[in-house]
Coordinates of C-alpha atoms in Angstrom, one line a residue:
M822 CA -11.5 33.6 -10.3
A823 CA -11.1 31.0 -13.0
P824 CA -12.6 27.4 -12.5
V825 CA -10.3 25.1 -11.5
S826 CA -10.1 21.3 -13.4
V827 CA -8.9 18.5 -11.5
G828 CA -9.0 14.9 -13.1
T829 CA -8.4 11.3 -11.6
A830 CA -4.6 10.5 -12.8
T831 CA -3.6 6.3 -12.2
V832 CA -0.8 4.6 -12.9
A833 CA -1.0 1.8 -16.0
P834 CA -0.1 -1.5 -14.6
P835 CA 2.0 -4.2 -15.6
T836 CA 0.7 -6.4 -18.4
G837 CA 1.8 -9.9 -19.5
T838 CA 2.0 -11.3 -16.1
S839 CA 2.9 -14.7 -16.2
T840 CA 5.3 -17.6 -15.1
A841 CA 6.3 -18.2 -18.3
G842 CA 10.1 -19.8 -17.6
S843 CA 9.2 -21.6 -14.7
T844 CA 10.3 -24.8 -14.2
S845 CA 8.2 -28.1 -13.8
C846 CA 8.0 -30.2 -10.9
S847 CA 6.9 -33.2 -9.9
L848 CA 7.6 -35.2 -6.6
L849 CA 10.4 -37.3 -8.4
T850 CA 12.2 -33.9 -7.5
T851 CA 13.4 -31.9 -4.8
G852 CA 12.8 -28.7 -6.3
Y853 CA 11.9 -25.8 -8.4
T854 CA 11.9 -22.8 -9.8
V855 CA 8.6 -20.1 -9.4
R856 CA 9.4 -16.9 -12.2
V857 CA 6.6 -14.4 -12.3
G858 CA 7.4 -11.6 -15.5
W859 CA 5.4 -9.5 -16.7
T860 CA 6.1 -6.1 -19.3
A861 CA 6.8 -3.1 -17.8
S862 CA 4.0 -0.1 -16.5
T863 CA 4.0 2.7 -19.1
T864 CA 3.7 5.4 -16.6
A865 CA 6.9 7.5 -16.0
R866 CA 8.5 7.8 -12.6
V867 CA 8.0 4.4 -12.0
T868 CA 10.4 3.4 -9.3
G869 CA 9.9 -0.1 -8.9
Y870 CA 7.2 -3.2 -8.2
R871 CA 5.8 -4.8 -5.1
V872 CA 5.7 -8.8 -6.2
T873 CA 3.6 -10.8 -3.6
E874 CA 3.2 -13.9 -3.6
T875 CA 0.8 -16.2 -1.5
V876 CA 1.0 -19.9 -1.6
N877 CA -2.5 -22.2 -1.2
G878 CA -3.3 -19.7 0.9
S879 CA -1.1 -18.1 2.6
A880 CA 0.9 -15.1 2.4
R881 CA 4.8 -14.2 2.0
P882 CA 6.8 -11.1 2.8
V883 CA 6.1 -9.0 -0.1
V884 CA 9.0 -8.8 -2.3
T885 CA 10.1 -5.2 -3.8
V886 CA 11.7 -5.3 -7.7
G887 CA 13.8 -2.1 -8.0
G888 CA 14.4 0.1 -11.5
T889 CA 14.0 -1.4 -14.7
S890 CA 13.4 -5.1 -13.8
T891 CA 10.7 -6.9 -14.9
S892 CA 10.6 -10.5 -13.3
R893 CA 11.5 -12.0 -10.0
A894 CA 12.0 -15.8 -9.6
A895 CA 12.3 -18.4 -6.8
T896 CA 13.5 -22.1 -5.9
K897 CA 11.1 -23.9 -4.6
A898 CA 11.6 -26.7 -2.0
V899 CA 8.8 -29.9 -3.7
L900 CA 6.8 -30.8 -0.2
S901 CA 3.3 -31.3 -1.8
T902 CA 1.5 -29.4 -4.6
A903 CA 1.3 -25.8 -3.9
T904 CA -0.4 -23.5 -5.7
H905 CA 1.4 -20.1 -6.2
S906 CA -0.6 -16.8 -7.0
F907 CA 1.3 -13.2 -7.7
S908 CA -0.1 -9.8 -7.6
V909 CA 2.6 -7.3 -9.7
V910 CA 2.3 -3.7 -8.2
A911 CA 4.3 -0.8 -10.1
V912 CA 5.4 2.3 -7.8
T913 CA 6.2 5.2 -8.6
D914 CA 8.4 7.8 -6.8
Y915 CA 5.2 10.3 -5.8
G916 CA 4.1 7.0 -4.0
W917 CA 1.5 6.2 -6.2
L918 CA 0.1 2.4 -7.0
S919 CA -0.7 0.6 -9.7
V920 CA -3.8 -2.2 -9.7
P921 CA -2.1 -5.1 -9.7
G922 CA -1.0 -7.7 -12.9
T923 CA -2.4 -11.0 -11.7
V924 CA -0.7 -14.5 -12.1
T925 CA -1.3 -17.6 -10.8
Y926 CA 1.2 -21.0 -11.4
T927 CA 0.6 -24.7 -9.5
C928 CA 2.9 -27.5 -8.9

């Protein structure tokens, strides 16, 4: 019997994660929009992305963005200074995940 070689495959992460397109905020406004965008994973069979957000260290529910979408936006009320940290993970149809692309936005 011939030897079998097994390699480790990886899922390419989304790249270029940014908050470009987010609106500026000040306590003089009633709300602002935080937009997180990314460049799609180059791995075949990626079916979507999981976007995780924390605000001032408190986790928010994970949002799944399907298909070829490469952004997520949410409008927030201005209550006080807030730091939004995002991680975006590629998900494949066979259940594998990439390492996250991350970005932070402070309002």
